[in-house]
PDB file of C-alpha atoms in Angstrom:
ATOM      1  CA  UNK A   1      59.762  58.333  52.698  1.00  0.00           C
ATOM      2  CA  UNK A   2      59.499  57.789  48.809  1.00  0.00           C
ATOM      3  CA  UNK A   3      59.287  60.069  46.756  1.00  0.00           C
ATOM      4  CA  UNK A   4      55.207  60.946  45.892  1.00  0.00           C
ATOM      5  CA  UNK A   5      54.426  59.328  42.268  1.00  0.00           C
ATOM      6  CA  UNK A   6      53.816  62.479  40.351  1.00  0.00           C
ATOM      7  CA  UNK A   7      57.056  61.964  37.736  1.00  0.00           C
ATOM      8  CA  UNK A   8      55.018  59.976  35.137  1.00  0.00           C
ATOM      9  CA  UNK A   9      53.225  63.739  33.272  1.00  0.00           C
ATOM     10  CA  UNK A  10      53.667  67.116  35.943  1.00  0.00           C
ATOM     11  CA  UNK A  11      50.962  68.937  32.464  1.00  0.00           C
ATOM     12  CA  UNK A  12      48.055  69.465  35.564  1.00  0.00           C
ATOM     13  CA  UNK A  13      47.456  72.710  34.369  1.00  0.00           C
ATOM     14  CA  UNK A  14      45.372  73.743  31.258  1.00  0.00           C
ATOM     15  CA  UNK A  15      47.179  76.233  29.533  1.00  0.00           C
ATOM     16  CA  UNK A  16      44.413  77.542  27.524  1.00  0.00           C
ATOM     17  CA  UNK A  17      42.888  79.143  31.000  1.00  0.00           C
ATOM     18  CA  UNK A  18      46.160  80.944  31.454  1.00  0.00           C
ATOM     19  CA  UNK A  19      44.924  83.386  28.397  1.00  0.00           C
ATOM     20  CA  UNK A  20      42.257  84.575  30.121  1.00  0.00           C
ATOM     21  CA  UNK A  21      43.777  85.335  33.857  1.00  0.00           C
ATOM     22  CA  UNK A  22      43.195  85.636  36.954  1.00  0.00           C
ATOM     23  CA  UNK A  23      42.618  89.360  38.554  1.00  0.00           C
ATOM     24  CA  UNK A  24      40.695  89.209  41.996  1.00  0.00           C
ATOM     25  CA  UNK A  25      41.644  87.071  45.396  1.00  0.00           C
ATOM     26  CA  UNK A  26      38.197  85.672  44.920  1.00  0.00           C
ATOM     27  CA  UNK A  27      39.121  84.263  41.008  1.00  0.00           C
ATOM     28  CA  UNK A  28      42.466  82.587  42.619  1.00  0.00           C
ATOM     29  CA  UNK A  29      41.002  80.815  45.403  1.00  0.00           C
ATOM     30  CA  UNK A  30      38.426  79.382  43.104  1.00  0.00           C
ATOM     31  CA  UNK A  31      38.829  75.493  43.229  1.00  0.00           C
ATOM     32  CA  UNK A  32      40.415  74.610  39.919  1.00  0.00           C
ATOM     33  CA  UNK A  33      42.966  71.734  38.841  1.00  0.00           C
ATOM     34  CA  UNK A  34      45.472  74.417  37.890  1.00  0.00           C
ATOM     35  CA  UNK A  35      48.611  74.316  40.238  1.00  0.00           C
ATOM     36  CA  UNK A  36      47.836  78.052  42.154  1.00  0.00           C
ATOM     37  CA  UNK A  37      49.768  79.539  44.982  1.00  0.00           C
ATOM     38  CA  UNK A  38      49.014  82.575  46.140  1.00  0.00           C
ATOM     39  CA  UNK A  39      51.332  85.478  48.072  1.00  0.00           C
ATOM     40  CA  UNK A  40      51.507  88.363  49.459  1.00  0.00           C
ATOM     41  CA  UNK A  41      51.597  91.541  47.453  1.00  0.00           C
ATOM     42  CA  UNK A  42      55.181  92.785  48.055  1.00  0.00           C
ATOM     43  CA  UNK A  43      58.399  91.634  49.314  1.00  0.00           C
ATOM     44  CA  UNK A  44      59.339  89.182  50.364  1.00  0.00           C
ATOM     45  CA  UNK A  45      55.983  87.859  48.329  1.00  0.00           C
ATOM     46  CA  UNK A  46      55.331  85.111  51.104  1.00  0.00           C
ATOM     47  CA  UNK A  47      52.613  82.066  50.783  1.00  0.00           C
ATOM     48  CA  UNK A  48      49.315  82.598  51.888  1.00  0.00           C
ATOM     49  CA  UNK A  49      47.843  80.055  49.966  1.00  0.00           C
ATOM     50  CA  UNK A  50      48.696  76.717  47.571  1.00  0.00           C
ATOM     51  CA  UNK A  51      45.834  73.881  46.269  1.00  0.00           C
ATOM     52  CA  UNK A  52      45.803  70.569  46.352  1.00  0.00           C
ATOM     53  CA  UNK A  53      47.310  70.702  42.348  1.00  0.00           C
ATOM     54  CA  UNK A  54      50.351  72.705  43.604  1.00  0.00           C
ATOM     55  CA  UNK A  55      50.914  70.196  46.472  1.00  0.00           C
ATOM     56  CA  UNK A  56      50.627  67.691  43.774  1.00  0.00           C
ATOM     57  CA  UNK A  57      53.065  69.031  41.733  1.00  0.00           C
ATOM     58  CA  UNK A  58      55.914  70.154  44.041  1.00  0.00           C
ATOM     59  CA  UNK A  59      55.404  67.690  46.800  1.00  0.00           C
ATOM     60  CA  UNK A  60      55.284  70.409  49.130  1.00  0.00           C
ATOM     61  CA  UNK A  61      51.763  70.752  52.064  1.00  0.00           C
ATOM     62  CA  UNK A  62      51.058  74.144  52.321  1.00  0.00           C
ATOM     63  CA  UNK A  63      51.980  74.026  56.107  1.00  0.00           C
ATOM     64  CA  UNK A  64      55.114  73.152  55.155  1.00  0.00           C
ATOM     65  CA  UNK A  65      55.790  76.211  53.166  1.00  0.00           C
ATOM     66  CA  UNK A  66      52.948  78.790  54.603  1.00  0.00           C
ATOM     67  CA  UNK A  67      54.690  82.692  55.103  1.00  0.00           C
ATOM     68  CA  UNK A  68      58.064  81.813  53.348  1.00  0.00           C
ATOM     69  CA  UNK A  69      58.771  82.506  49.758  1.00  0.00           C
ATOM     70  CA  UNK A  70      58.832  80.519  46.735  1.00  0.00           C
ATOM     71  CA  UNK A  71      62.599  79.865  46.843  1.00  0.00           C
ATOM     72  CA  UNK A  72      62.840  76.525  48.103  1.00  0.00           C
ATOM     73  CA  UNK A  73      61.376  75.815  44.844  1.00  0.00           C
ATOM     74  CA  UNK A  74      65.264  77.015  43.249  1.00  0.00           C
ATOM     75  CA  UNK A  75      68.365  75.206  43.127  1.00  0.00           C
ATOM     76  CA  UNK A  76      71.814  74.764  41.143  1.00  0.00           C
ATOM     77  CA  UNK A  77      70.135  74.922  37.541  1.00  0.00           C
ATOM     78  CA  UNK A  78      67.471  77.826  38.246  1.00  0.00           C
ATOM     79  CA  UNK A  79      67.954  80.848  35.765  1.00  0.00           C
ATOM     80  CA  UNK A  80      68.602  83.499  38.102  1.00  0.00           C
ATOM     81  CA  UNK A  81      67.963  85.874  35.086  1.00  0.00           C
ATOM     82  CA  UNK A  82      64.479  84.569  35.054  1.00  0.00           C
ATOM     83  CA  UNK A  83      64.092  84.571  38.862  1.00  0.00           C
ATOM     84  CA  UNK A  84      65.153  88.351  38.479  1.00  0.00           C
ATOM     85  CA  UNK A  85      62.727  88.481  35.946  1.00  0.00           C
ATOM     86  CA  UNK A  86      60.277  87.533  38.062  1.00  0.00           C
ATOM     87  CA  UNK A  87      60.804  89.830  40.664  1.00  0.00           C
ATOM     88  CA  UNK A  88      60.916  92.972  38.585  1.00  0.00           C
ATOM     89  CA  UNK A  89      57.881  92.526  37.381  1.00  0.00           C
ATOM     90  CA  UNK A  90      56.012  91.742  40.876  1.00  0.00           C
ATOM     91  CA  UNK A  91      57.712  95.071  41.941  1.00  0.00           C
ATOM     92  CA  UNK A  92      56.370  96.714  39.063  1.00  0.00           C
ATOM     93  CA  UNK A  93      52.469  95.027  39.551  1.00  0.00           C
ATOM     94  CA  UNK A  94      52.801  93.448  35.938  1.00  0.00           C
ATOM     95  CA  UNK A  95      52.195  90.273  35.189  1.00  0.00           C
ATOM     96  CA  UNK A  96      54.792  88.074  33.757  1.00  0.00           C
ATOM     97  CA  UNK A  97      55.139  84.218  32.122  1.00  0.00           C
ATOM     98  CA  UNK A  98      58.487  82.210  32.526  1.00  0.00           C
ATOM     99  CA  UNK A  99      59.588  78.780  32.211  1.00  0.00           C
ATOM    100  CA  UNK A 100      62.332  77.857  34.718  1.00  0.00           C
ATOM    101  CA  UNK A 101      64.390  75.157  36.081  1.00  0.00           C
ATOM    102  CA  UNK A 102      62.404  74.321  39.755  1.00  0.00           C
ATOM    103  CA  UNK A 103      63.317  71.360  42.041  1.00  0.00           C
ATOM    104  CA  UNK A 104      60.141  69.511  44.120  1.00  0.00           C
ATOM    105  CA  UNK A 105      60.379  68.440  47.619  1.00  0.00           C
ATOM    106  CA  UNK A 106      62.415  65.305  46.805  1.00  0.00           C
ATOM    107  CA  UNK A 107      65.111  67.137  44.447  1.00  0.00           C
ATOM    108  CA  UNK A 108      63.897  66.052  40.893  1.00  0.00           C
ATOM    109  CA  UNK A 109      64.532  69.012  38.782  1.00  0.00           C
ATOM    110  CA  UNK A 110      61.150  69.873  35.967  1.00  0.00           C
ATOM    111  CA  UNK A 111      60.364  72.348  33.923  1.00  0.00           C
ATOM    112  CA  UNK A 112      58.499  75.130  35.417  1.00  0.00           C
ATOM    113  CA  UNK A 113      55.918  76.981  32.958  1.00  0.00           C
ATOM    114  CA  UNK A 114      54.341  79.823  35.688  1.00  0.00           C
ATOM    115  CA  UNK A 115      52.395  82.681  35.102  1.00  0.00           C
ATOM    116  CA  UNK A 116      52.059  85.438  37.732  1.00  0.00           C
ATOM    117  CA  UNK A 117      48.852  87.458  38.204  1.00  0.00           C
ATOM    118  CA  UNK A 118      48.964  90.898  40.100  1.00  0.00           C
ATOM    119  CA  UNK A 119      45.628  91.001  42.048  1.00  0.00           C
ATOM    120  CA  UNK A 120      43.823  93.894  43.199  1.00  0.00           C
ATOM    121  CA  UNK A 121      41.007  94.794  45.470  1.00  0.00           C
ATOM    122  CA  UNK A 122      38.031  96.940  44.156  1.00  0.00           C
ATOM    123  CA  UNK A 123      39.720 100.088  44.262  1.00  0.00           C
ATOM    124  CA  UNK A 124      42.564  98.779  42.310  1.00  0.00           C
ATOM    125  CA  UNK A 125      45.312  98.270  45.588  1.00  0.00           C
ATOM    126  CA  UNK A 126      47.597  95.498  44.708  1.00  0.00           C
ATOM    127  CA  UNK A 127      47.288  93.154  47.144  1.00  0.00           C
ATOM    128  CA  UNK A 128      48.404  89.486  46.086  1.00  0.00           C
ATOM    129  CA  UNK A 129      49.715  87.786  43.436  1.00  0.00           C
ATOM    130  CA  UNK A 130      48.630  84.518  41.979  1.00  0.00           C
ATOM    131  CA  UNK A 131      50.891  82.113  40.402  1.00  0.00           C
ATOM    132  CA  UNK A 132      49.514  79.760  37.816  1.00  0.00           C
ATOM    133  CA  UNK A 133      52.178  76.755  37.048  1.00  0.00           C
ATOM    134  CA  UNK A 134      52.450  74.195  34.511  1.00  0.00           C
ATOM    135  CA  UNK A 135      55.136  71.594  34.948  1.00  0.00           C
ATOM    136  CA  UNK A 136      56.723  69.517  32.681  1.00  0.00           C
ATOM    137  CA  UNK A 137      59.201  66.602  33.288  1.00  0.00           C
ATOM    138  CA  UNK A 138      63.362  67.030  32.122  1.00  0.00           C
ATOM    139  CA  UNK A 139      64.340  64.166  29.759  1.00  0.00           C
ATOM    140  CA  UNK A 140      66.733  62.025  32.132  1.00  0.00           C
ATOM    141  CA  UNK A 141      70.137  63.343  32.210  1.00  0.00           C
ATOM    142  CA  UNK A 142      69.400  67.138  30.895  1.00  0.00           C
ATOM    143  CA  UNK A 143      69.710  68.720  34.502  1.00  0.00           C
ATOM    144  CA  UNK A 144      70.729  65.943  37.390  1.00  0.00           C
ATOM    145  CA  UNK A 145      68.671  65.792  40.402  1.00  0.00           C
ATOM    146  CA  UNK A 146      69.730  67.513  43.441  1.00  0.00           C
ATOM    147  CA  UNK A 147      70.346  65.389  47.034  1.00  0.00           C
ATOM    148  CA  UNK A 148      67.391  67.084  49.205  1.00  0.00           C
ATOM    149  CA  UNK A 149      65.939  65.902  52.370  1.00  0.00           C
ATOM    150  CA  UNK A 150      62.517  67.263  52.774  1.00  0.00           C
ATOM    151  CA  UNK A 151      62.670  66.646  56.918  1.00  0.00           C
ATOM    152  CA  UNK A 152      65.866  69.291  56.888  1.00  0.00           C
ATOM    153  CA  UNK A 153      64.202  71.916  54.066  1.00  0.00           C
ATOM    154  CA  UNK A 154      63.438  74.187  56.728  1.00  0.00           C
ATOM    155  CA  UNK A 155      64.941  73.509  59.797  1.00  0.00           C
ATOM    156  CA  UNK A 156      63.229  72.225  62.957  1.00  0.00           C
ATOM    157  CA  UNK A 157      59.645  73.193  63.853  1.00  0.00           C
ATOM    158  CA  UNK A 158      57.877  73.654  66.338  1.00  0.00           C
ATOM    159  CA  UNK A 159      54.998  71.830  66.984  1.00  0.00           C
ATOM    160  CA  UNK A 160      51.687  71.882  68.346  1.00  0.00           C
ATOM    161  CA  UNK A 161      51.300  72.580  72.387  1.00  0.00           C
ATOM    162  CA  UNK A 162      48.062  70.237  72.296  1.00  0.00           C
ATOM    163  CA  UNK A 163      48.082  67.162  73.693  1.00  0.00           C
ATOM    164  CA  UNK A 164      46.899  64.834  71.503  1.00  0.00           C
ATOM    165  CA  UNK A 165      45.205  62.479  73.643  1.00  0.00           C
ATOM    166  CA  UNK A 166      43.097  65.291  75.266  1.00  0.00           C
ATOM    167  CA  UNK A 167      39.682  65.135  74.593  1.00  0.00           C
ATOM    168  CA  UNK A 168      37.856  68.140  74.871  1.00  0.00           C
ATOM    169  CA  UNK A 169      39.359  71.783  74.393  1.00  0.00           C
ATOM    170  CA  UNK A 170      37.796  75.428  74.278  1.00  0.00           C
ATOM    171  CA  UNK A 171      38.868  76.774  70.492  1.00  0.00           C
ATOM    172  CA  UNK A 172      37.385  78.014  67.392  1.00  0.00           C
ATOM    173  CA  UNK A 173      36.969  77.069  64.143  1.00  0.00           C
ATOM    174  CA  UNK A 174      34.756  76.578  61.268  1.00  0.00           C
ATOM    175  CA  UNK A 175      31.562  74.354  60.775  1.00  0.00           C
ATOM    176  CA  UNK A 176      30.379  74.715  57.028  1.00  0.00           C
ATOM    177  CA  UNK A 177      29.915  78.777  56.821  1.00  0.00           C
ATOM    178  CA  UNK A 178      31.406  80.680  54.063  1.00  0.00           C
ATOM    179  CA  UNK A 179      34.030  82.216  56.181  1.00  0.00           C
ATOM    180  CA  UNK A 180      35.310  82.306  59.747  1.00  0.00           C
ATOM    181  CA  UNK A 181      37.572  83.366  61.961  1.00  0.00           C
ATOM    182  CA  UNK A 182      38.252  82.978  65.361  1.00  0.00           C
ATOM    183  CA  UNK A 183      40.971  82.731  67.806  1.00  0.00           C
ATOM    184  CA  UNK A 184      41.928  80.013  70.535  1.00  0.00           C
ATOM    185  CA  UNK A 185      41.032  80.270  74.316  1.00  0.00           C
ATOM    186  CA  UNK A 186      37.698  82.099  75.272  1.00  0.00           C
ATOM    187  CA  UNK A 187      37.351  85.939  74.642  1.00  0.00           C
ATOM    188  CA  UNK A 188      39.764  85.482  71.677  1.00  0.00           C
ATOM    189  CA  UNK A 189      36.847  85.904  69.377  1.00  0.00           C
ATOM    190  CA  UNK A 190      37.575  89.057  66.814  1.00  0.00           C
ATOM    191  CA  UNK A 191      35.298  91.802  66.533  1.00  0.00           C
ATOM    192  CA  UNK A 192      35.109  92.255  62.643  1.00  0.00           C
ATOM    193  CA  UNK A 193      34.770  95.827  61.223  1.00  0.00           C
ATOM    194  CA  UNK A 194      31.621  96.449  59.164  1.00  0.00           C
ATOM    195  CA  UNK A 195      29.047  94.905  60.893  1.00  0.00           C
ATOM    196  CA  UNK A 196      31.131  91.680  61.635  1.00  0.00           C
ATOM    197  CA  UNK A 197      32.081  91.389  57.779  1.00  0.00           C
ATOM    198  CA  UNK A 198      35.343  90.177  56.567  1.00  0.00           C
ATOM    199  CA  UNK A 199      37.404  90.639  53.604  1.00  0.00           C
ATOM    200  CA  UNK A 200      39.062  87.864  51.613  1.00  0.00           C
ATOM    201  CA  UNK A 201      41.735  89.677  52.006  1.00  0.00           C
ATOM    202  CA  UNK A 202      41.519  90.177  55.675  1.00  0.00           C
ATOM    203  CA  UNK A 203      40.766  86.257  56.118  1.00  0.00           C
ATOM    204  CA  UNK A 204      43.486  85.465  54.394  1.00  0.00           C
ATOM    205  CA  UNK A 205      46.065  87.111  55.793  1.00  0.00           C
ATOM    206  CA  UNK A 206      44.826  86.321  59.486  1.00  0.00           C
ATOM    207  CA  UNK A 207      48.050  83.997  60.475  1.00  0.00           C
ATOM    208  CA  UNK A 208      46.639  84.060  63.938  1.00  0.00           C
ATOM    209  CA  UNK A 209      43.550  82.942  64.263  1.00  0.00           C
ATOM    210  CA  UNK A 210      41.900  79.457  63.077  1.00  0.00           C
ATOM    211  CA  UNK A 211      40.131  80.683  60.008  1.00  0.00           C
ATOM    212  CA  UNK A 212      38.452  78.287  56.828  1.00  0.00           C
ATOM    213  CA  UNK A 213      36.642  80.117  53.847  1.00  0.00           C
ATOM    214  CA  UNK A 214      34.325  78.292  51.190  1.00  0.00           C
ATOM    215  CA  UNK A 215      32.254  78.356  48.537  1.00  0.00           C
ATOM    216  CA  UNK A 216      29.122  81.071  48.627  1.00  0.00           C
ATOM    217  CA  UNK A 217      26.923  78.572  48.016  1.00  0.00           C
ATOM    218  CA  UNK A 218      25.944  74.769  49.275  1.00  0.00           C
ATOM    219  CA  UNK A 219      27.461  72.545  49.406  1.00  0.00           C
ATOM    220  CA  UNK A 220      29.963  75.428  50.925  1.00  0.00           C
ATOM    221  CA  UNK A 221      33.182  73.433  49.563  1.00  0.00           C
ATOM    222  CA  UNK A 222      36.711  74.659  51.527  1.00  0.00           C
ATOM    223  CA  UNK A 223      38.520  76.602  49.050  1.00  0.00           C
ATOM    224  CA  UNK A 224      41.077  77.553  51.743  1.00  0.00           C
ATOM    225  CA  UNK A 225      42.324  76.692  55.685  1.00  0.00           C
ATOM    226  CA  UNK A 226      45.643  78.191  57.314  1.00  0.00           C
ATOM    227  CA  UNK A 227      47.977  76.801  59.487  1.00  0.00           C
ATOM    228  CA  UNK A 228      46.481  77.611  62.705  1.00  0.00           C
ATOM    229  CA  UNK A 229      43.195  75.679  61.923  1.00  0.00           C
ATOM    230  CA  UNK A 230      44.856  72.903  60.348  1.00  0.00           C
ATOM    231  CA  UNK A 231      46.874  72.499  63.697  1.00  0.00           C
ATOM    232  CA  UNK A 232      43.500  72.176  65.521  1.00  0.00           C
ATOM    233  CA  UNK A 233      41.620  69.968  63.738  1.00  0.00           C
ATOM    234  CA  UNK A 234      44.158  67.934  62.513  1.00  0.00           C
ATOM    235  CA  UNK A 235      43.599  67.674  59.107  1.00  0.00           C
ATOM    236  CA  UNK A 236      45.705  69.258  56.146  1.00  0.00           C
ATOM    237  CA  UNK A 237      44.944  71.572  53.483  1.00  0.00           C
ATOM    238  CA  UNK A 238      45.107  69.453  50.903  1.00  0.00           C
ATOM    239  CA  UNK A 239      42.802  66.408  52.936  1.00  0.00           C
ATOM    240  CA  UNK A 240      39.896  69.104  53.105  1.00  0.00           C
ATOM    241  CA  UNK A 241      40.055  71.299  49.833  1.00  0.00           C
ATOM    242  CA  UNK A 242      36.416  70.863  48.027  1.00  0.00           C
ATOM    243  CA  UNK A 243      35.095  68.892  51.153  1.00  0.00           C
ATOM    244  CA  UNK A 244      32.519  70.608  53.365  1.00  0.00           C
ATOM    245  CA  UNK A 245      33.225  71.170  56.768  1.00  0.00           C
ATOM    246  CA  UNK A 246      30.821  69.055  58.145  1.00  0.00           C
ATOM    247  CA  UNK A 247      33.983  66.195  58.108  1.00  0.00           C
ATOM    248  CA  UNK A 248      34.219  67.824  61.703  1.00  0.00           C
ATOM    249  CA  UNK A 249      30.817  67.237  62.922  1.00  0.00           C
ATOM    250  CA  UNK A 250      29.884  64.346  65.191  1.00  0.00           C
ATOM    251  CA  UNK A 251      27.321  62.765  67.665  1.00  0.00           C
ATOM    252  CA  UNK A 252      27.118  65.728  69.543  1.00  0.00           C
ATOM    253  CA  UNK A 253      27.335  68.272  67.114  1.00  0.00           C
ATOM    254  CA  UNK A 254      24.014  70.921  67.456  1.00  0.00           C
ATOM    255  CA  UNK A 255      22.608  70.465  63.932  1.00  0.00           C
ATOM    256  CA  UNK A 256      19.540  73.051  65.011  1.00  0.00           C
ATOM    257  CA  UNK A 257      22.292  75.590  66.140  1.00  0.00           C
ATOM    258  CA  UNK A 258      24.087  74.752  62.821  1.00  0.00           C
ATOM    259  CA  UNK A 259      21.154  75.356  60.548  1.00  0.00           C
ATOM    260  CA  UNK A 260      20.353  78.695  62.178  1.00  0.00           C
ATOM    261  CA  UNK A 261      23.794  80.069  61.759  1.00  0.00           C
ATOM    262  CA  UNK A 262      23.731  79.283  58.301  1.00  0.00           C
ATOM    263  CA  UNK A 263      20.500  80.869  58.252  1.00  0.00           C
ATOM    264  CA  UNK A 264      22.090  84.002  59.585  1.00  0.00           C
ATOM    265  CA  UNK A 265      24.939  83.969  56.944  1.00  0.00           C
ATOM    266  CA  UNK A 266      22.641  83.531  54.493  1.00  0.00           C
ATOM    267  CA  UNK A 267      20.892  87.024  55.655  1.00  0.00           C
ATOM    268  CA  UNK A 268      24.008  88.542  55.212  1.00  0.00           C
ATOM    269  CA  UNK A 269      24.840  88.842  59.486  1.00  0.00           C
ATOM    270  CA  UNK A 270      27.449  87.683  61.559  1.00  0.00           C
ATOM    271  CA  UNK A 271      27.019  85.104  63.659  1.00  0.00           C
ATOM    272  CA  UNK A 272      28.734  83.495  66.673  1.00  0.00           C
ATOM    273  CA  UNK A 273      28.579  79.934  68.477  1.00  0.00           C
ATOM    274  CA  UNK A 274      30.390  77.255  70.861  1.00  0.00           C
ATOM    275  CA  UNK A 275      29.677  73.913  69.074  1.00  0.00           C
ATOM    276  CA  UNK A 276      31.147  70.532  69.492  1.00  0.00           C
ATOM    277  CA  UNK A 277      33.448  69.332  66.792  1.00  0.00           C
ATOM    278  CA  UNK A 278      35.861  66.433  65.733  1.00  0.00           C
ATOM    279  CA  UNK A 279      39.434  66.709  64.811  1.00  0.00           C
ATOM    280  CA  UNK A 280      40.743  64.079  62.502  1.00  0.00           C
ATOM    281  CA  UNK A 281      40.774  60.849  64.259  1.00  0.00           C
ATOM    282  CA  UNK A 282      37.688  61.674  66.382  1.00  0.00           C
ATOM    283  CA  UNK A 283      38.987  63.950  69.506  1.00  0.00           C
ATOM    284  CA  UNK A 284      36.033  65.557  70.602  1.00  0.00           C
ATOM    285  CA  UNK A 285      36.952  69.881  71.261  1.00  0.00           C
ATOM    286  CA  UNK A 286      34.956  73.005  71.716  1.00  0.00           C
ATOM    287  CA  UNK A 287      34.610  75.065  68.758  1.00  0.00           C
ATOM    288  CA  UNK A 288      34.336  78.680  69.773  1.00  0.00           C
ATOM    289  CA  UNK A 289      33.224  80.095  66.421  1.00  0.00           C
ATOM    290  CA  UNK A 290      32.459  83.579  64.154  1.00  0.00           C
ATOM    291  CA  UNK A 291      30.913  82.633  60.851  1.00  0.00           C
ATOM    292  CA  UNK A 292      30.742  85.193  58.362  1.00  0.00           C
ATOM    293  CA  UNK A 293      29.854  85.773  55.109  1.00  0.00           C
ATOM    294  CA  UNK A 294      32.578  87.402  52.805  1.00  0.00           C
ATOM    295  CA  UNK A 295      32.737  90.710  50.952  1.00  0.00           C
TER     296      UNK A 295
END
């Protein structure tokens, strides 16, 4: 495959924004044009989150790199004194700014300007960290490229038990609430804590269960979806960021069920449905869903 055609100008982030920070989970996963990934809040500080301006950058889906760390970024002209950098301060909970030698998907080497946020919860927990980058391309000839091949990154895969040309399935997923989560097969449903409310923090860290979060308000853009929905409905993370979810409504989608579990979301309750959805491509499955609005 070629490589993508981001070499021309890697400057998608505004630097001026950087001054002011980010602080909270729900300031990261805002939609922005910054390049953002977000991890966990120790060691070994694994993805839970990139945007469509990271993937744009690096070359990288976030499926590709979801739970592992940022070091496939490094290669043979990364500054381990500012990697180490780096991970003193995360250990610390301080927030640090480096420039560093990274390599994208395809090997070409650029200039990595990143600034990493420590993010806490309302009591002041560290819980994430949000990375900020702004890249830059190397003059030709200042740091060679390295010989990469994206397919062997990360080994073999596994992929996805469904059979593609099956038509219908019992699952669960999202329909254009603020947040949900849910798990394959019936019964697999999660009884939330508090009334059926769930944390940002506790939606994004759910590696389990097909879970999509939005915007509070309409049009409810996606802000985020993790692997295990993205394997259902076929789409990626970067296809759906800022889109609604009702790219997986159809023909036979209940649009009087929909409106009155948006009602209920919009009360502040939890709500739970089976609805027919769409994957990409038009499979018809069973969507076995919890919407819930976010705290």
């Amino acid at each position: 495959s070629p490589a993508p055609q981001h070499q021309a100008s890697r400057c998608f982030s505004d630097l001026a924004s950087l001054k002011m920070g980010v602080r909270t989970l729900s300031e990261a996963l805002q939609l922005s044009d910054e390049c953002r990934v977000i991890t966990t809040g120790s060691a070994p500080f694994n993805i839970v989150h990139t945007n469509k301006a990271w993937s744009k950058l690096t070359g990288f889906k976030f499926t590709e790199v979801a739970n592992r760390s940022n070091s496939f970024l490094q290669g043979p002209h990364t500054e381990a004194k500012l990697v180490e950098r780096m991970r003193a301060a995360s250990e610390k909970g301080e927030t640090t700014r480096v420039r560093v030698v990274n390599y994208d998907r395809y090997g070409t080497p650029f200039y990595n300007s990143i600034e990493i946020f420590p993010l806490r919860d309302m009591a002041g927990k560290l819980t994430h960290y949000c990375g900020v980058l702004h890249g830059e391309d190397i003059p030709d000839g200042v740091v060679p490229p390295i010989d990469r091949k994206p397919e062997e990154l990360f080994g073999s895969t596994s992929g996805s038990s469904t059979d593609p040309d099956e038509e219908e399935e019992t699952a669960a997923a999202a329909s254009g609430w603020p947040a949900a989560a849910a798990g394959r097969g019936a019964g697999r449903v999660k009884r939330l804590r508090r009334g059926g409310h769930v944390t940002l923090q506790e939606a994004l860290d759910n590696t389990e269960d097909a879970v999509v979060m939005t915007q509070p308000h309409p049009p409810y853009a996606i802000t985020h979806v993790n692997a295990p929905w993205c394997e259902m409905c076929g789409y990626t993370l970067e296809e759906v960021e800022g889109l609604s979810s009702s790219i997986l409504q159809g023909a036979e989608t209940d649009e009087a069920l929909l409106s009155e579990l948006m009602a209920s979301v919009r009360r502040g309750e939890s709500s739970s449905a089976t609805l027919v959805n769409y994957k990409k491509g038009g499979a018809r499955f069973l969507n076995q869903a919890h919407a819930s609005g976010r705290e």
